[in-house]
Amino acid sequence: MIDLQSSPEVTEAQARRRPVVALESTIITHGMPFPQNVDTARRVEQDIRDAGAVPATIAVLDGVLHIGLTDTELDRLANAEHVAKLSRADLAVCLAAGGTGATTVAATMIAAHLAGIAVFATGGIGGVHKGAESSFDISADLQELAQTPVTVVAAGPKAILDIHKTLEVLETLGVPVIAYGQDSLPAFWSATSEVHAPLRLDRPDRIAAAHAMRADMGLPGGQLVANPIPQEDEIPAASLAPIIARAQAEAEAQGIASKSVTPFLLDRIFALTDGASLTANIALVRNNARLAAEIAKCLCNPGS
Ligand code: PSU
Ligand code: MN
């Protein structure tokens, strides 16, 4: 049997049919350095509460799938070393073996859906890596969006990915990619890109209605909402391009592969921008949490 443990806050919210927003934990263990990782995790949870919803950070601790972490549990995860990065392929094995691990976007979607949570906020999803035509490195996050009915709010594909190939795969899989409030596809650290977003919605209630409509139509899968980073926090794409290229060249030279690619690139870009990439990353995750809370509230009270 799956051992699923909801935090007291999440249990109460669900009993009272209040809006809940899921959060992933790989961003804590593999996406940001200590102590900014735990500070950000706490701040993002508070942003969701301030917006009138309840946060549910998801992780596996000693073989238990946690939906919402207490302060102590969050601290433990953020301070732990060599925590496993759990995607769809890893989740059941980790639970069966009594292990501890942080959930990626794919695994967080699976857990959120099991727990009856429809909306999830993160920074960026995994996608098609540059050079995927030879490495075959395509994140399981994309397949998950195609099959698990959770609306994921992210800041658009990171420039470390091949944006065009990522969009092509999402289109093939039938995943709606919805830019929030603009025509251009946001590009993570930058609010806009030269790519026109496949879809656009300007209101959280419409995003919630589209989520509900998929279910009504019997369409499996979720939605990807691409929420632009606030302009005052963005790093222009042109100034990042050479840094990303350098980080990518280092990854290749050092033979970094598979699950290590995304954490390696994020860490190198953090160092090469003197921390500026992390400041922007924190701002965009908080911005996504606020939008996710609005969508979750609309899903709770349709038509209000
Ligand atoms: N993007 C970020 N920070 C992250 C990740 C993505 O800005 O920490 C994490 C997410 O958990 C995402 C995972 O699901 O990386 C994708 O990893 P991979 O490319 O190995 O599937
Ligand atoms: Mn990968």
mmCIF file of C-alpha atoms and ligand atoms in Angstrom:
data_model
loop_
_atom_site.group_PDB
_atom_site.id
_atom_site.type_symbol
_atom_site.label_atom_id
_atom_site.label_comp_id
_atom_site.label_asym_id
_atom_site.label_seq_id
_atom_site.Cartn_x
_atom_site.Cartn_y
_atom_site.Cartn_z
ATOM 1 C CA MET A 1 0.000 0.000 0.000
ATOM 2 C CA ILE A 2 1.153 3.484 -0.712
ATOM 3 C CA ASP A 3 1.944 5.406 2.435
ATOM 4 C CA LEU A 4 0.673 8.914 1.741
ATOM 5 C CA GLN A 5 0.926 11.487 4.484
ATOM 6 C CA SER A 6 -0.693 14.892 4.250
ATOM 7 C CA SER A 7 0.474 17.696 6.531
ATOM 8 C CA PRO A 8 -2.059 18.962 9.084
ATOM 9 C CA GLU A 9 -2.453 22.158 7.044
ATOM 10 C CA VAL A 10 -3.244 20.253 3.829
ATOM 11 C CA THR A 11 -5.574 17.803 5.584
ATOM 12 C CA GLU A 12 -7.586 20.659 7.051
ATOM 13 C CA ALA A 13 -7.694 22.569 3.760
ATOM 14 C CA GLN A 14 -8.954 19.540 1.856
ATOM 15 C CA ALA A 15 -11.565 18.725 4.499
ATOM 16 C CA ARG A 16 -12.869 22.274 4.162
ATOM 17 C CA ARG A 17 -12.568 22.212 0.353
ATOM 18 C CA ARG A 18 -10.122 25.080 0.362
ATOM 19 C CA PRO A 19 -7.680 25.655 -2.529
ATOM 20 C CA VAL A 20 -4.337 23.815 -2.377
ATOM 21 C CA VAL A 21 -1.240 24.388 -4.542
ATOM 22 C CA ALA A 22 1.395 21.655 -4.922
ATOM 23 C CA LEU A 23 5.122 22.515 -4.901
ATOM 24 C CA GLU A 24 8.027 20.318 -6.003
ATOM 25 C CA SER A 25 11.113 19.544 -3.930
ATOM 26 C CA THR A 26 13.829 18.951 -6.556
ATOM 27 C CA ILE A 27 14.099 22.721 -6.840
ATOM 28 C CA ILE A 28 15.085 22.666 -3.136
ATOM 29 C CA THR A 29 17.615 19.823 -3.277
ATOM 30 C CA HIS A 30 19.007 20.121 -6.812
ATOM 31 C CA GLY A 31 17.881 23.507 -8.143
ATOM 32 C CA MET A 32 19.182 26.010 -5.581
ATOM 33 C CA PRO A 33 22.130 26.183 -3.170
ATOM 34 C CA PHE A 34 21.744 26.147 0.622
ATOM 35 C CA PRO A 35 20.518 28.318 2.392
ATOM 36 C CA GLN A 36 18.625 30.106 -0.395
ATOM 37 C CA ASN A 37 16.847 26.827 -1.166
ATOM 38 C CA VAL A 38 15.115 26.571 2.205
ATOM 39 C CA ASP A 39 14.513 30.334 2.478
ATOM 40 C CA THR A 40 12.841 30.301 -0.930
ATOM 41 C CA ALA A 41 10.780 27.209 -0.140
ATOM 42 C CA ARG A 42 9.405 28.916 2.976
ATOM 43 C CA ARG A 43 8.791 32.206 1.248
ATOM 44 C CA VAL A 44 6.954 30.537 -1.640
ATOM 45 C CA GLU A 45 4.751 28.635 0.812
ATOM 46 C CA GLN A 46 3.920 31.936 2.549
ATOM 47 C CA ASP A 47 3.165 33.622 -0.798
ATOM 48 C CA ILE A 48 0.550 30.917 -1.411
ATOM 49 C CA ARG A 49 -0.983 31.427 2.042
ATOM 50 C CA ASP A 50 -1.020 35.208 1.581
ATOM 51 C CA ALA A 51 -2.911 34.679 -1.673
ATOM 52 C CA GLY A 52 -5.571 32.649 0.150
ATOM 53 C CA ALA A 53 -4.542 29.073 -0.695
ATOM 54 C CA VAL A 54 -2.600 26.334 1.099
ATOM 55 C CA PRO A 55 0.855 25.071 -0.005
ATOM 56 C CA ALA A 56 1.676 21.359 -0.313
ATOM 57 C CA THR A 57 5.392 20.748 -0.833
ATOM 58 C CA ILE A 58 5.818 17.164 -2.018
ATOM 59 C CA ALA A 59 8.720 14.812 -1.198
ATOM 60 C CA VAL A 60 9.479 11.223 -0.174
ATOM 61 C CA LEU A 61 10.895 10.846 3.351
ATOM 62 C CA ASP A 62 11.828 7.340 4.551
ATOM 63 C CA GLY A 63 9.455 5.654 2.139
ATOM 64 C CA VAL A 64 6.503 7.940 2.918
ATOM 65 C CA LEU A 65 5.030 10.182 0.241
ATOM 66 C CA HIS A 66 4.520 13.535 1.949
ATOM 67 C CA ILE A 67 1.882 15.965 0.695
ATOM 68 C CA GLY A 68 2.926 19.112 2.509
ATOM 69 C CA LEU A 69 5.994 19.238 4.736
ATOM 70 C CA THR A 70 6.251 20.518 8.293
ATOM 71 C CA ASP A 71 9.034 23.003 9.087
ATOM 72 C CA THR A 72 11.237 20.255 10.509
ATOM 73 C CA GLU A 73 10.732 18.030 7.474
ATOM 74 C CA LEU A 74 11.527 20.885 5.092
ATOM 75 C CA ASP A 75 14.727 21.654 7.024
ATOM 76 C CA ARG A 76 15.740 18.026 6.949
ATOM 77 C CA LEU A 77 15.302 17.782 3.200
ATOM 78 C CA ALA A 78 17.082 21.074 2.467
ATOM 79 C CA ASN A 79 20.099 20.117 4.595
ATOM 80 C CA ALA A 80 20.382 16.505 3.465
ATOM 81 C CA GLU A 81 23.176 15.503 1.138
ATOM 82 C CA HIS A 82 22.897 13.099 -1.788
ATOM 83 C CA VAL A 83 19.097 13.174 -1.839
ATOM 84 C CA ALA A 84 17.730 11.169 -4.783
ATOM 85 C CA LYS A 85 16.074 13.051 -7.629
ATOM 86 C CA LEU A 86 12.809 11.228 -8.257
ATOM 87 C CA SER A 87 11.026 11.336 -11.580
ATOM 88 C CA ARG A 88 8.222 9.026 -12.817
ATOM 89 C CA ALA A 89 10.609 6.081 -13.192
ATOM 90 C CA ASP A 90 12.005 6.367 -9.663
ATOM 91 C CA LEU A 91 9.039 7.142 -7.451
ATOM 92 C CA ALA A 92 7.663 3.641 -6.784
ATOM 93 C CA VAL A 93 11.133 2.135 -6.290
ATOM 94 C CA CYS A 94 12.035 4.806 -3.712
ATOM 95 C CA LEU A 95 8.742 4.283 -1.842
ATOM 96 C CA ALA A 96 9.107 0.489 -1.885
ATOM 97 C CA ALA A 97 12.711 0.681 -0.648
ATOM 98 C CA GLY A 98 11.902 3.117 2.167
ATOM 99 C CA GLY A 99 14.157 5.765 0.644
ATOM 100 C CA THR A 100 14.221 9.557 0.710
ATOM 101 C CA GLY A 101 14.043 11.718 -2.378
ATOM 102 C CA ALA A 102 12.957 14.986 -3.907
ATOM 103 C CA THR A 103 10.273 15.005 -6.580
ATOM 104 C CA THR A 104 10.726 16.522 -10.039
ATOM 105 C CA VAL A 105 7.864 18.128 -11.939
ATOM 106 C CA ALA A 106 6.799 14.709 -13.295
ATOM 107 C CA ALA A 107 6.818 12.981 -9.887
ATOM 108 C CA THR A 108 5.180 15.965 -8.184
ATOM 109 C CA MET A 109 2.345 15.862 -10.740
ATOM 110 C CA ILE A 110 1.805 12.150 -10.037
ATOM 111 C CA ALA A 111 1.734 12.750 -6.267
ATOM 112 C CA ALA A 112 -0.473 15.840 -6.529
ATOM 113 C CA HIS A 113 -2.993 13.940 -8.632
ATOM 114 C CA LEU A 114 -3.004 11.025 -6.151
ATOM 115 C CA ALA A 115 -3.730 13.548 -3.408
ATOM 116 C CA GLY A 116 -6.490 15.314 -5.341
ATOM 117 C CA ILE A 117 -4.523 18.524 -6.003
ATOM 118 C CA ALA A 118 -5.043 20.076 -9.449
ATOM 119 C CA VAL A 119 -2.638 23.026 -9.495
ATOM 120 C CA PHE A 120 1.137 23.048 -9.096
ATOM 121 C CA ALA A 121 3.666 25.904 -9.119
ATOM 122 C CA THR A 122 7.360 25.607 -9.962
ATOM 123 C CA GLY A 123 10.192 27.549 -11.605
ATOM 124 C CA GLY A 124 10.864 25.678 -14.797
ATOM 125 C CA ILE A 125 9.951 22.298 -16.212
ATOM 126 C CA GLY A 126 12.349 19.883 -17.831
ATOM 127 C CA GLY A 127 12.241 19.706 -21.632
ATOM 128 C CA VAL A 128 14.203 18.754 -24.727
ATOM 129 C CA HIS A 129 17.888 19.459 -24.158
ATOM 130 C CA LYS A 130 20.057 21.006 -26.853
ATOM 131 C CA GLY A 131 21.726 18.186 -28.781
ATOM 132 C CA ALA A 132 18.856 15.796 -27.952
ATOM 133 C CA GLU A 133 19.073 14.447 -31.512
ATOM 134 C CA SER A 134 22.181 12.564 -30.365
ATOM 135 C CA SER A 135 21.816 12.412 -26.553
ATOM 136 C CA PHE A 136 18.044 11.568 -26.573
ATOM 137 C CA ASP A 137 17.805 13.746 -23.416
ATOM 138 C CA ILE A 138 14.125 14.633 -23.198
ATOM 139 C CA SER A 139 12.661 15.159 -19.734
ATOM 140 C CA ALA A 140 9.932 12.835 -18.480
ATOM 141 C CA ASP A 141 8.131 16.051 -17.443
ATOM 142 C CA LEU A 142 6.782 16.385 -20.994
ATOM 143 C CA GLN A 143 5.190 12.917 -21.060
ATOM 144 C CA GLU A 144 3.736 13.577 -17.630
ATOM 145 C CA LEU A 145 2.011 16.743 -18.810
ATOM 146 C CA ALA A 146 0.448 14.613 -21.533
ATOM 147 C CA GLN A 147 -1.084 12.095 -19.162
ATOM 148 C CA THR A 148 -1.639 13.552 -15.681
ATOM 149 C CA PRO A 149 -4.392 16.143 -15.176
ATOM 150 C CA VAL A 150 -2.511 18.830 -13.248
ATOM 151 C CA THR A 151 -2.105 22.466 -14.325
ATOM 152 C CA VAL A 152 1.563 23.414 -13.945
ATOM 153 C CA VAL A 153 2.534 27.082 -13.610
ATOM 154 C CA ALA A 154 6.153 27.669 -14.703
ATOM 155 C CA ALA A 155 8.090 30.599 -16.163
ATOM 156 C CA GLY A 156 8.488 29.117 -19.635
ATOM 157 C CA PRO A 157 11.245 26.881 -20.946
ATOM 158 C CA LYS A 158 14.727 27.642 -19.658
ATOM 159 C CA ALA A 159 17.202 28.846 -22.246
ATOM 160 C CA ILE A 160 19.377 25.827 -21.358
ATOM 161 C CA LEU A 161 16.796 23.786 -23.273
ATOM 162 C CA ASP A 162 16.048 23.677 -26.975
ATOM 163 C CA ILE A 163 12.894 25.804 -26.851
ATOM 164 C CA HIS A 164 11.663 24.983 -30.354
ATOM 165 C CA LYS A 165 12.081 21.236 -29.915
ATOM 166 C CA THR A 166 10.428 21.401 -26.495
ATOM 167 C CA LEU A 167 7.393 23.141 -27.999
ATOM 168 C CA GLU A 168 7.251 20.635 -30.862
ATOM 169 C CA VAL A 169 7.197 17.686 -28.462
ATOM 170 C CA LEU A 170 4.522 19.333 -26.300
ATOM 171 C CA GLU A 171 2.430 19.938 -29.406
ATOM 172 C CA THR A 172 2.812 16.312 -30.516
ATOM 173 C CA LEU A 173 1.765 15.172 -27.045
ATOM 174 C CA GLY A 174 -1.278 17.458 -27.094
ATOM 175 C CA VAL A 175 -0.205 19.578 -24.133
ATOM 176 C CA PRO A 176 -1.620 23.125 -24.112
ATOM 177 C CA VAL A 177 1.161 25.692 -23.617
ATOM 178 C CA ILE A 178 -0.573 28.851 -22.431
ATOM 179 C CA ALA A 179 1.290 32.146 -22.098
ATOM 180 C CA TYR A 180 -0.196 34.261 -19.339
ATOM 181 C CA GLY A 181 -1.083 37.810 -20.334
ATOM 182 C CA GLN A 182 1.142 38.141 -23.416
ATOM 183 C CA ASP A 183 1.660 36.766 -26.928
ATOM 184 C CA SER A 184 5.345 35.999 -26.566
ATOM 185 C CA LEU A 185 6.488 32.803 -24.871
ATOM 186 C CA PRO A 186 8.289 33.757 -21.641
ATOM 187 C CA ALA A 187 11.813 32.304 -21.378
ATOM 188 C CA PHE A 188 12.397 31.716 -17.669
ATOM 189 C CA TRP A 189 14.988 34.367 -16.669
ATOM 190 C CA SER A 190 13.619 36.658 -19.424
ATOM 191 C CA ALA A 191 10.000 37.846 -19.606
ATOM 192 C CA THR A 192 9.756 37.528 -23.374
ATOM 193 C CA SER A 193 11.335 35.586 -26.223
ATOM 194 C CA GLU A 194 11.186 35.672 -30.004
ATOM 195 C CA VAL A 195 8.897 32.657 -29.916
ATOM 196 C CA HIS A 196 5.155 33.200 -30.253
ATOM 197 C CA ALA A 197 3.306 31.213 -27.584
ATOM 198 C CA PRO A 198 0.935 28.541 -28.949
ATOM 199 C CA LEU A 199 -1.918 29.765 -26.697
ATOM 200 C CA ARG A 200 -2.650 32.800 -24.549
ATOM 201 C CA LEU A 201 -5.000 33.442 -21.620
ATOM 202 C CA ASP A 202 -5.155 36.615 -19.552
ATOM 203 C CA ARG A 203 -7.263 35.526 -16.584
ATOM 204 C CA PRO A 204 -6.810 32.847 -13.890
ATOM 205 C CA ASP A 205 -10.505 31.920 -14.094
ATOM 206 C CA ARG A 206 -10.134 31.099 -17.795
ATOM 207 C CA ILE A 207 -7.106 28.896 -17.045
ATOM 208 C CA ALA A 208 -9.166 27.111 -14.374
ATOM 209 C CA ALA A 209 -12.084 26.756 -16.800
ATOM 210 C CA ALA A 210 -9.789 25.252 -19.458
ATOM 211 C CA HIS A 211 -8.501 22.751 -16.872
ATOM 212 C CA ALA A 212 -12.067 21.745 -15.989
ATOM 213 C CA MET A 213 -13.018 21.612 -19.684
ATOM 214 C CA ARG A 214 -10.302 19.033 -20.410
ATOM 215 C CA ALA A 215 -11.742 16.810 -17.699
ATOM 216 C CA ASP A 216 -15.293 17.303 -18.999
ATOM 217 C CA MET A 217 -14.116 16.295 -22.472
ATOM 218 C CA GLY A 218 -12.376 13.205 -21.152
ATOM 219 C CA LEU A 219 -8.995 14.460 -22.345
ATOM 220 C CA PRO A 220 -6.132 13.119 -20.254
ATOM 221 C CA GLY A 221 -3.192 15.282 -19.278
ATOM 222 C CA GLY A 222 -2.579 18.702 -17.833
ATOM 223 C CA GLN A 223 -1.751 22.187 -18.971
ATOM 224 C CA LEU A 224 1.468 24.167 -18.958
ATOM 225 C CA VAL A 225 0.993 27.817 -18.007
ATOM 226 C CA ALA A 226 3.985 29.978 -18.961
ATOM 227 C CA ASN A 227 3.994 32.958 -16.604
ATOM 228 C CA PRO A 228 6.490 35.735 -17.431
ATOM 229 C CA ILE A 229 8.980 36.758 -14.751
ATOM 230 C CA PRO A 230 8.173 40.308 -13.503
ATOM 231 C CA GLN A 231 10.029 42.760 -15.751
ATOM 232 C CA GLU A 232 11.972 44.339 -12.881
ATOM 233 C CA ASP A 233 13.478 40.935 -12.015
ATOM 234 C CA GLU A 234 14.375 39.671 -15.478
ATOM 235 C CA ILE A 235 17.801 39.102 -17.026
ATOM 236 C CA PRO A 236 17.756 39.984 -20.733
ATOM 237 C CA ALA A 237 18.222 36.907 -22.927
ATOM 238 C CA ALA A 238 21.149 38.449 -24.837
ATOM 239 C CA SER A 239 23.307 38.825 -21.733
ATOM 240 C CA LEU A 240 22.643 35.228 -20.666
ATOM 241 C CA ALA A 241 23.274 33.537 -24.007
ATOM 242 C CA PRO A 242 27.104 33.436 -23.816
ATOM 243 C CA ILE A 243 26.957 32.214 -20.198
ATOM 244 C CA ILE A 244 24.579 29.393 -21.073
ATOM 245 C CA ALA A 245 26.774 28.423 -24.029
ATOM 246 C CA ARG A 246 29.810 28.283 -21.749
ATOM 247 C CA ALA A 247 28.016 26.175 -19.112
ATOM 248 C CA GLN A 248 26.847 23.832 -21.866
ATOM 249 C CA ALA A 249 30.372 23.446 -23.255
ATOM 250 C CA GLU A 250 31.649 22.618 -19.760
ATOM 251 C CA ALA A 251 28.923 20.003 -19.285
ATOM 252 C CA GLU A 252 29.887 18.374 -22.556
ATOM 253 C CA ALA A 253 33.629 18.477 -21.830
ATOM 254 C CA GLN A 254 33.058 16.873 -18.415
ATOM 255 C CA GLY A 255 30.699 14.213 -19.771
ATOM 256 C CA ILE A 256 27.766 15.296 -17.589
ATOM 257 C CA ALA A 257 24.722 13.233 -18.584
ATOM 258 C CA SER A 258 21.209 12.149 -17.678
ATOM 259 C CA LYS A 259 19.772 13.437 -14.385
ATOM 260 C CA SER A 260 22.861 15.509 -13.637
ATOM 261 C CA VAL A 261 22.576 17.801 -16.659
ATOM 262 C CA THR A 262 19.939 20.254 -15.339
ATOM 263 C CA PRO A 263 21.468 20.641 -11.824
ATOM 264 C CA PHE A 264 24.969 21.053 -13.313
ATOM 265 C CA LEU A 265 23.880 23.778 -15.735
ATOM 266 C CA LEU A 266 21.871 25.673 -13.087
ATOM 267 C CA ASP A 267 24.835 25.590 -10.712
ATOM 268 C CA ARG A 268 27.318 26.795 -13.338
ATOM 269 C CA ILE A 269 24.991 29.592 -14.511
ATOM 270 C CA PHE A 270 24.580 30.666 -10.869
ATOM 271 C CA ALA A 271 28.375 30.905 -10.478
ATOM 272 C CA LEU A 272 28.963 32.578 -13.847
ATOM 273 C CA THR A 273 26.319 35.282 -13.167
ATOM 274 C CA ASP A 274 27.582 35.932 -9.598
ATOM 275 C CA GLY A 275 24.269 34.755 -8.223
ATOM 276 C CA ALA A 276 22.074 36.959 -10.438
ATOM 277 C CA SER A 277 20.431 33.910 -12.020
ATOM 278 C CA LEU A 278 19.377 32.712 -8.565
ATOM 279 C CA THR A 279 17.853 36.079 -7.610
ATOM 280 C CA ALA A 280 15.781 35.977 -10.800
ATOM 281 C CA ASN A 281 14.909 32.306 -10.213
ATOM 282 C CA ILE A 282 13.549 33.107 -6.744
ATOM 283 C CA ALA A 283 11.475 36.032 -8.066
ATOM 284 C CA LEU A 284 9.896 33.931 -10.806
ATOM 285 C CA VAL A 285 9.010 30.991 -8.546
ATOM 286 C CA ARG A 286 7.249 33.377 -6.148
ATOM 287 C CA ASN A 287 5.413 34.973 -9.067
ATOM 288 C CA ASN A 288 4.308 31.524 -10.275
ATOM 289 C CA ALA A 289 3.116 30.559 -6.790
ATOM 290 C CA ARG A 290 0.872 33.638 -6.649
ATOM 291 C CA LEU A 291 -0.709 32.872 -10.039
ATOM 292 C CA ALA A 292 -1.150 29.189 -9.139
ATOM 293 C CA ALA A 293 -2.985 30.221 -5.967
ATOM 294 C CA GLU A 294 -5.391 32.364 -8.016
ATOM 295 C CA ILE A 295 -6.050 29.455 -10.415
ATOM 296 C CA ALA A 296 -6.594 27.046 -7.499
ATOM 297 C CA LYS A 297 -9.086 29.462 -5.928
ATOM 298 C CA CYS A 298 -11.035 29.658 -9.218
ATOM 299 C CA LEU A 299 -11.099 25.851 -9.494
ATOM 300 C CA CYS A 300 -12.475 25.667 -5.950
ATOM 301 C CA ASN A 301 -15.200 28.223 -6.658
ATOM 302 C CA PRO A 302 -16.049 27.980 -10.344
ATOM 303 C CA GLY A 303 -18.067 30.924 -11.623
ATOM 304 C CA SER A 304 -17.211 33.196 -8.687
HETATM 305 N N1 PSU B 1 14.108 23.882 -13.641
HETATM 306 C C1 PSU B 1 14.596 24.717 -12.675
HETATM 307 N N2 PSU B 1 14.995 24.205 -11.515
HETATM 308 C C2 PSU B 1 14.875 22.880 -11.259
HETATM 309 C C3 PSU B 1 14.315 22.017 -12.245
HETATM 310 C C4 PSU B 1 13.955 22.552 -13.419
HETATM 311 O O1 PSU B 1 14.694 25.914 -12.889
HETATM 312 O O2 PSU B 1 15.249 22.467 -10.169
HETATM 313 C C5 PSU B 1 14.115 20.567 -11.935
HETATM 314 C C6 PSU B 1 12.604 20.239 -11.916
HETATM 315 O O3 PSU B 1 12.356 19.401 -10.800
HETATM 316 C C7 PSU B 1 12.379 19.487 -13.204
HETATM 317 C C8 PSU B 1 13.696 18.767 -13.328
HETATM 318 O O4 PSU B 1 11.292 18.603 -13.149
HETATM 319 O O5 PSU B 1 14.664 19.737 -12.942
HETATM 320 C C9 PSU B 1 13.941 18.295 -14.734
HETATM 321 O O6 PSU B 1 15.009 17.419 -14.720
HETATM 322 P P1 PSU B 1 15.320 16.508 -16.000
HETATM 323 O O7 PSU B 1 15.663 17.502 -17.077
HETATM 324 O O8 PSU B 1 16.475 15.654 -15.564
HETATM 325 O O9 PSU B 1 14.059 15.738 -16.279
HETATM 326 MN MN MN B 2 17.112 14.525 -18.754
#
